[in-house]
Structure formats: C-alpha cells, structure tokens
mmCIF file of C-alpha atoms in Angstrom:
data_model
loop_
_atom_site.group_PDB
_atom_site.id
_atom_site.type_symbol
_atom_site.label_atom_id
_atom_site.label_comp_id
_atom_site.label_asym_id
_atom_site.label_seq_id
_atom_site.Cartn_x
_atom_site.Cartn_y
_atom_site.Cartn_z
ATOM 1 C CA SER A 1 122.671 108.285 102.597
ATOM 2 C CA GLN A 2 121.873 111.871 101.700
ATOM 3 C CA GLN A 3 120.548 112.604 105.143
ATOM 4 C CA GLY A 4 121.692 115.870 106.643
ATOM 5 C CA GLU A 5 123.054 116.391 110.105
ATOM 6 C CA GLU A 6 122.121 119.016 112.657
ATOM 7 C CA ASP A 7 124.496 120.380 115.205
ATOM 8 C CA PRO A 8 124.276 120.457 118.165
ATOM 9 C CA GLN A 9 122.123 117.429 118.931
ATOM 10 C CA ALA A 10 120.793 119.186 122.024
ATOM 11 C CA LEU A 11 120.778 122.796 123.174
ATOM 12 C CA SER A 12 119.583 124.296 126.452
ATOM 13 C CA ILE A 13 119.290 128.075 126.891
ATOM 14 C CA GLN A 14 117.588 130.637 129.113
ATOM 15 C CA GLU A 15 114.483 132.430 127.947
ATOM 16 C CA GLY A 16 115.416 135.614 126.081
ATOM 17 C CA GLU A 17 118.687 134.239 124.729
ATOM 18 C CA ASN A 18 119.286 133.457 121.077
ATOM 19 C CA ALA A 19 119.465 129.867 119.832
ATOM 20 C CA THR A 20 121.547 128.838 116.852
ATOM 21 C CA MET A 21 121.480 125.424 115.224
ATOM 22 C CA ASN A 22 123.339 124.249 112.177
ATOM 23 C CA CYS A 23 122.678 121.823 109.360
ATOM 24 C CA SER A 24 125.174 120.212 107.015
ATOM 25 C CA TYR A 25 124.236 118.273 103.913
ATOM 26 C CA LYS A 26 125.945 116.352 101.144
ATOM 27 C CA THR A 27 124.449 116.990 97.723
ATOM 28 C CA SER A 28 123.375 119.870 95.483
ATOM 29 C CA ILE A 29 120.009 121.215 96.446
ATOM 30 C CA ASN A 30 117.038 123.082 95.017
ATOM 31 C CA ASN A 31 116.054 124.407 98.424
ATOM 32 C CA LEU A 32 116.485 123.783 102.138
ATOM 33 C CA GLN A 33 113.706 123.884 104.693
ATOM 34 C CA TRP A 34 113.491 123.998 108.468
ATOM 35 C CA TYR A 35 110.794 122.237 110.450
ATOM 36 C CA ARG A 36 109.789 122.177 114.082
ATOM 37 C CA GLN A 37 108.396 119.239 116.026
ATOM 38 C CA ASN A 38 106.778 119.462 119.415
ATOM 39 C CA SER A 39 107.128 116.362 121.538
ATOM 40 C CA GLY A 40 105.082 113.455 120.177
ATOM 41 C CA ARG A 41 103.598 115.465 117.307
ATOM 42 C CA GLY A 42 104.071 115.874 113.576
ATOM 43 C CA LEU A 43 106.469 118.333 111.985
ATOM 44 C CA VAL A 44 105.489 121.884 111.128
ATOM 45 C CA HIS A 45 107.160 123.846 108.352
ATOM 46 C CA LEU A 46 108.960 127.003 109.500
ATOM 47 C CA ILE A 47 110.870 128.489 106.608
ATOM 48 C CA LEU A 48 112.191 127.660 103.142
ATOM 49 C CA ILE A 49 115.335 129.072 101.549
ATOM 50 C CA ARG A 50 116.143 128.569 97.879
ATOM 51 C CA SER A 51 119.616 127.603 96.684
ATOM 52 C CA ASN A 52 120.166 131.051 95.158
ATOM 53 C CA GLU A 53 119.327 132.821 98.427
ATOM 54 C CA ARG A 54 121.827 133.450 101.207
ATOM 55 C CA GLU A 55 119.630 134.682 104.034
ATOM 56 C CA LYS A 56 115.960 134.762 104.904
ATOM 57 C CA HIS A 57 113.936 136.127 107.814
ATOM 58 C CA SER A 58 110.567 135.231 109.219
ATOM 59 C CA GLY A 59 109.574 136.886 112.484
ATOM 60 C CA ARG A 60 112.157 135.801 115.091
ATOM 61 C CA LEU A 61 113.698 133.288 112.705
ATOM 62 C CA ARG A 62 116.753 133.922 110.571
ATOM 63 C CA VAL A 63 118.068 131.300 108.191
ATOM 64 C CA THR A 64 121.338 131.413 106.289
ATOM 65 C CA LEU A 65 122.514 129.151 103.504
ATOM 66 C CA ASP A 66 126.068 128.607 102.263
ATOM 67 C CA THR A 67 125.934 126.283 99.269
ATOM 68 C CA SER A 68 129.725 126.283 98.889
ATOM 69 C CA LYS A 69 130.028 124.763 102.368
ATOM 70 C CA LYS A 70 126.797 122.805 102.058
ATOM 71 C CA SER A 71 125.553 124.189 105.328
ATOM 72 C CA SER A 72 122.691 126.192 106.788
ATOM 73 C CA SER A 73 121.957 127.756 110.133
ATOM 74 C CA LEU A 74 118.731 128.608 111.941
ATOM 75 C CA LEU A 75 118.778 131.429 114.466
ATOM 76 C CA ILE A 76 115.883 131.954 116.849
ATOM 77 C CA THR A 77 116.144 135.328 118.532
ATOM 78 C CA ALA A 78 114.732 136.256 121.952
ATOM 79 C CA SER A 79 113.736 132.675 122.671
ATOM 80 C CA ARG A 80 110.617 131.774 124.617
ATOM 81 C CA ALA A 81 109.708 128.689 126.631
ATOM 82 C CA ALA A 82 107.199 127.858 123.878
ATOM 83 C CA ASP A 83 110.112 127.468 121.431
ATOM 84 C CA THR A 84 111.070 124.254 123.230
ATOM 85 C CA ALA A 85 110.912 121.607 120.493
ATOM 86 C CA SER A 86 113.060 119.632 118.069
ATOM 87 C CA TYR A 87 114.186 121.367 114.904
ATOM 88 C CA PHE A 88 114.961 119.584 111.660
ATOM 89 C CA CYS A 89 116.465 120.703 108.403
ATOM 90 C CA ALA A 90 115.324 119.089 105.166
ATOM 91 C CA THR A 91 117.066 119.324 101.840
ATOM 92 C CA VAL A 92 115.303 119.029 98.512
ATOM 93 C CA PRO A 93 117.545 117.989 95.601
ATOM 94 C CA ASN A 94 117.357 119.441 92.125
ATOM 95 C CA THR A 95 115.704 116.318 90.754
ATOM 96 C CA GLY A 96 113.084 114.034 92.215
ATOM 97 C CA ASN A 97 110.433 114.450 94.865
ATOM 98 C CA GLN A 98 112.253 113.201 97.918
ATOM 99 C CA PHE A 99 113.065 115.299 100.976
ATOM 100 C CA TYR A 100 116.114 114.419 103.093
ATOM 101 C CA PHE A 101 115.694 115.230 106.763
ATOM 102 C CA GLY A 102 118.463 115.695 109.258
ATOM 103 C CA THR A 103 118.674 114.052 112.655
ATOM 104 C CA GLY A 104 117.384 117.107 114.499
ATOM 105 C CA THR A 105 118.398 119.493 117.274
ATOM 106 C CA SER A 106 116.493 119.294 120.544
ATOM 107 C CA LEU A 107 116.060 122.790 121.945
ATOM 108 C CA THR A 108 115.065 123.441 125.552
ATOM 109 C CA VAL A 109 114.280 127.010 126.580
ATOM 110 C CA ILE A 110 114.291 127.425 130.350
ATOM 111 C CA PRO A 111 111.804 130.004 131.699
ATOM 112 C CA ASP B 1 94.666 125.150 105.842
ATOM 113 C CA VAL B 2 96.063 121.836 104.689
ATOM 114 C CA LYS B 3 95.029 119.016 106.904
ATOM 115 C CA VAL B 4 96.733 115.648 107.035
ATOM 116 C CA THR B 5 95.102 113.098 109.270
ATOM 117 C CA GLN B 6 96.281 109.691 110.383
ATOM 118 C CA SER B 7 93.922 106.938 111.454
ATOM 119 C CA SER B 8 95.380 106.329 114.914
ATOM 120 C CA ARG B 9 97.601 108.238 117.350
ATOM 121 C CA TYR B 10 98.591 105.100 119.253
ATOM 122 C CA LEU B 11 98.503 101.494 118.121
ATOM 123 C CA VAL B 12 99.589 98.272 119.804
ATOM 124 C CA LYS B 13 99.909 95.144 117.692
ATOM 125 C CA ARG B 14 101.311 91.676 118.140
ATOM 126 C CA THR B 15 104.232 90.194 116.243
ATOM 127 C CA GLY B 16 103.093 88.665 112.960
ATOM 128 C CA GLU B 17 99.917 90.731 112.633
ATOM 129 C CA LYS B 18 99.136 92.631 109.448
ATOM 130 C CA VAL B 19 98.960 96.335 110.231
ATOM 131 C CA PHE B 20 97.348 99.124 108.214
ATOM 132 C CA LEU B 21 98.204 102.762 108.805
ATOM 133 C CA GLU B 22 95.957 105.193 106.969
ATOM 134 C CA CYS B 23 96.704 108.751 105.944
ATOM 135 C CA VAL B 24 94.309 111.242 104.358
ATOM 136 C CA GLN B 25 95.020 114.748 103.065
ATOM 137 C CA ASP B 26 92.454 117.296 101.992
ATOM 138 C CA MET B 27 94.454 119.626 99.722
ATOM 139 C CA ASP B 28 94.584 117.638 96.488
ATOM 140 C CA HIS B 29 98.350 117.151 96.830
ATOM 141 C CA GLU B 30 100.051 114.920 94.285
ATOM 142 C CA ASN B 31 102.845 113.750 96.564
ATOM 143 C CA MET B 32 102.416 111.721 99.717
ATOM 144 C CA PHE B 33 105.093 110.249 101.962
ATOM 145 C CA TRP B 34 105.508 107.760 104.785
ATOM 146 C CA TYR B 35 108.385 108.180 107.250
ATOM 147 C CA ARG B 36 109.415 106.450 110.386
ATOM 148 C CA GLN B 37 111.086 108.359 113.162
ATOM 149 C CA ASP B 38 113.394 106.776 115.708
ATOM 150 C CA PRO B 39 115.517 108.467 118.401
ATOM 151 C CA GLY B 40 118.907 109.507 117.066
ATOM 152 C CA LEU B 41 118.033 108.510 113.499
ATOM 153 C CA GLY B 42 115.769 111.366 112.493
ATOM 154 C CA LEU B 43 113.143 110.807 109.817
ATOM 155 C CA ARG B 44 113.716 108.027 107.334
ATOM 156 C CA LEU B 45 111.620 107.693 104.217
ATOM 157 C CA ILE B 46 109.836 104.383 103.764
ATOM 158 C CA TYR B 47 107.826 104.998 100.576
ATOM 159 C CA PHE B 48 106.423 107.895 98.668
ATOM 160 C CA SER B 49 103.812 108.290 95.978
ATOM 161 C CA TYR B 50 103.702 110.985 93.319
ATOM 162 C CA ASP B 51 100.346 110.037 91.823
ATOM 163 C CA VAL B 52 97.489 107.607 92.235
ATOM 164 C CA LYS B 53 98.702 104.011 91.962
ATOM 165 C CA MET B 54 102.309 105.243 91.645
ATOM 166 C CA LYS B 55 104.881 104.574 94.329
ATOM 167 C CA GLU B 56 108.600 104.656 94.854
ATOM 168 C CA LYS B 57 110.747 103.053 97.504
ATOM 169 C CA GLY B 58 112.469 105.275 99.981
ATOM 170 C CA ASP B 59 115.485 104.466 102.087
ATOM 171 C CA ILE B 60 113.966 101.689 104.216
ATOM 172 C CA PRO B 61 111.128 99.908 102.355
ATOM 173 C CA GLU B 62 111.871 96.405 103.620
ATOM 174 C CA GLY B 63 108.957 94.912 105.538
ATOM 175 C CA TYR B 64 106.513 97.549 104.287
ATOM 176 C CA SER B 65 104.195 98.050 101.354
ATOM 177 C CA VAL B 66 101.909 100.922 100.373
ATOM 178 C CA SER B 67 98.670 101.525 98.556
ATOM 179 C CA ARG B 68 97.329 104.643 96.866
ATOM 180 C CA GLU B 69 94.007 103.961 95.225
ATOM 181 C CA LYS B 70 92.713 107.526 95.609
ATOM 182 C CA LYS B 71 94.629 110.783 95.457
ATOM 183 C CA GLU B 72 93.767 111.813 99.004
ATOM 184 C CA ARG B 73 94.606 108.520 100.721
ATOM 185 C CA PHE B 74 97.950 106.785 101.206
ATOM 186 C CA SER B 75 98.144 103.601 103.240
ATOM 187 C CA LEU B 76 101.173 101.981 104.800
ATOM 188 C CA ILE B 77 101.004 98.228 105.320
ATOM 189 C CA LEU B 78 103.152 96.129 107.585
ATOM 190 C CA GLU B 79 102.667 92.671 106.118
ATOM 191 C CA SER B 80 103.870 90.840 109.230
ATOM 192 C CA ALA B 81 104.677 93.183 112.080
ATOM 193 C CA SER B 82 107.922 92.678 113.937
ATOM 194 C CA THR B 83 109.250 94.259 117.132
ATOM 195 C CA ASN B 84 111.863 96.260 115.190
ATOM 196 C CA GLN B 85 108.994 98.088 113.496
ATOM 197 C CA THR B 86 108.033 99.689 116.795
ATOM 198 C CA SER B 87 108.362 103.370 115.943
ATOM 199 C CA MET B 88 106.651 106.682 115.300
ATOM 200 C CA TYR B 89 105.160 106.759 111.804
ATOM 201 C CA LEU B 90 104.625 110.091 110.101
ATOM 202 C CA CYS B 91 102.651 110.760 106.954
ATOM 203 C CA ALA B 92 103.180 113.897 104.856
ATOM 204 C CA SER B 93 101.919 115.433 101.641
ATOM 205 C CA SER B 94 103.150 118.113 99.268
ATOM 206 C CA LEU B 95 102.680 119.614 95.868
ATOM 207 C CA PRO B 96 104.986 118.320 93.091
ATOM 208 C CA GLY B 97 108.698 118.447 93.813
ATOM 209 C CA TYR B 98 109.650 120.510 90.781
ATOM 210 C CA LEU B 99 108.486 123.543 92.736
ATOM 211 C CA PRO B 100 109.901 124.464 96.146
ATOM 212 C CA TYR B 101 106.917 123.476 98.250
ATOM 213 C CA GLU B 102 106.942 122.381 101.844
ATOM 214 C CA GLN B 103 105.618 119.140 103.274
ATOM 215 C CA TYR B 104 102.575 119.029 105.507
ATOM 216 C CA PHE B 105 102.660 116.411 108.216
ATOM 217 C CA GLY B 106 100.043 114.448 110.074
ATOM 218 C CA PRO B 107 100.186 114.119 113.877
ATOM 219 C CA GLY B 108 101.917 110.735 113.735
ATOM 220 C CA THR B 109 101.053 107.192 114.804
ATOM 221 C CA ARG B 110 103.076 105.667 117.596
ATOM 222 C CA LEU B 111 103.109 101.943 116.871
ATOM 223 C CA THR B 112 104.204 99.383 119.420
ATOM 224 C CA VAL B 113 104.702 95.794 118.303
ATOM 225 C CA THR B 114 104.839 93.299 121.169
#
C-alpha cells in the first residue's frame, strides 16, 4: 500500500499552544496536501506543497516537506478550540490520478 | 465555490440489499472518487473515474461497482450489502491529476448495514 502515516495518532494541547503533526510516505510524489476533517463531515483542503518546495505558509499553518526523508510536517500556531479536528496528509504521485491519504492525526485543543 | 453533494447523510440498509450512493459535483471536474473511511484505517479508495464512462479500481473495489453516465454524477453501488460494508463513504472530485489540484469532498454518507 502507498498509504501514508501520520504521527502522532492523537494530540491534545491547550489553546494558544502550537500543534505539530507529521506525515511519512513511501513513494516519489508530485505534491503533498493536508486536509482537515471535522467530526462526521467531509474533508476540507488546507494547503498544498509541491515536491520542489521545502516550506509553505498559509495563515497559522506552516508545512514543511523533506523529499529525501519522504516526510512532511504540519504546524498550527496559536491553536484555537475551533482547530479541534482530524488532520490528514495526502500524497499525489508523479503519474496517475490517485491520491493516497494517511491514517490521520486527531487533534484536540482544550479551551 | 465547488460543491460536492451526496444523496444521503445517513442510510440504514439490510444485508443483501442493493444500495446506491449518489454523488454530484457542480464544477465540471473530470475526476471523481469514492472512498470509505473506517477508524484507524484512514481513507481507502474504492473506485475513481477520470472521464464519463471511464473507471478504475482503487485499493478495495471488491463488493462495489460504480457508474458514471454524466460528468457531474458518480454513483457507488453495493450489489449485495454486507455488514462489513458498514462505514462512512466519502465522494470527492478534482481537476485532472497532471496538475497539482486538490480534491473537494462531499459531506459523507454514514451507511449502516444490519
């Protein structure tokens, strides 16, 4: 399976703290994406980083990509209770149309 | 805004029934996908379609079939529902994969097979 893996599986932090979650994958990629899922809902795209990029920012989100280690990290700064959700990475290979989603990190931000 | 809609949020069916899950997108996307999501297993691809009447098997196609007669609509069919198909089903769409586009997801259908 080409499915990625997120680490940790679950994370609980206080509001205002930073949250970091990691994603490891197995194959060469065109790009890597992070998604968020609120409980019982569909996934929402957060940010996309191309294979030739090393870091990307979007608001309170910071994503890094290390293709030599086949890993990525998502940092959420100054977390809020509304950030409570599951976060998934998805890798897109160089060929084909398929996305490979990880198993997700469940983030709980305590007010 | 892209909108992906799914026919039902919650569905309860009996073992052996034929089940249709419908997905419609309004952004003229070429690609459409069906996933199932189970605790601890993440999202697993069942089937995807890259054009009308075209389909490809994903990682777990057994027990499922799909239909794409129109570009905006992608249906997932459970020919004879079984209890191990109880799951959350997510539909998604995207532009062609040769460009780095994201997927847009529907709200999901939670299917229970009794």
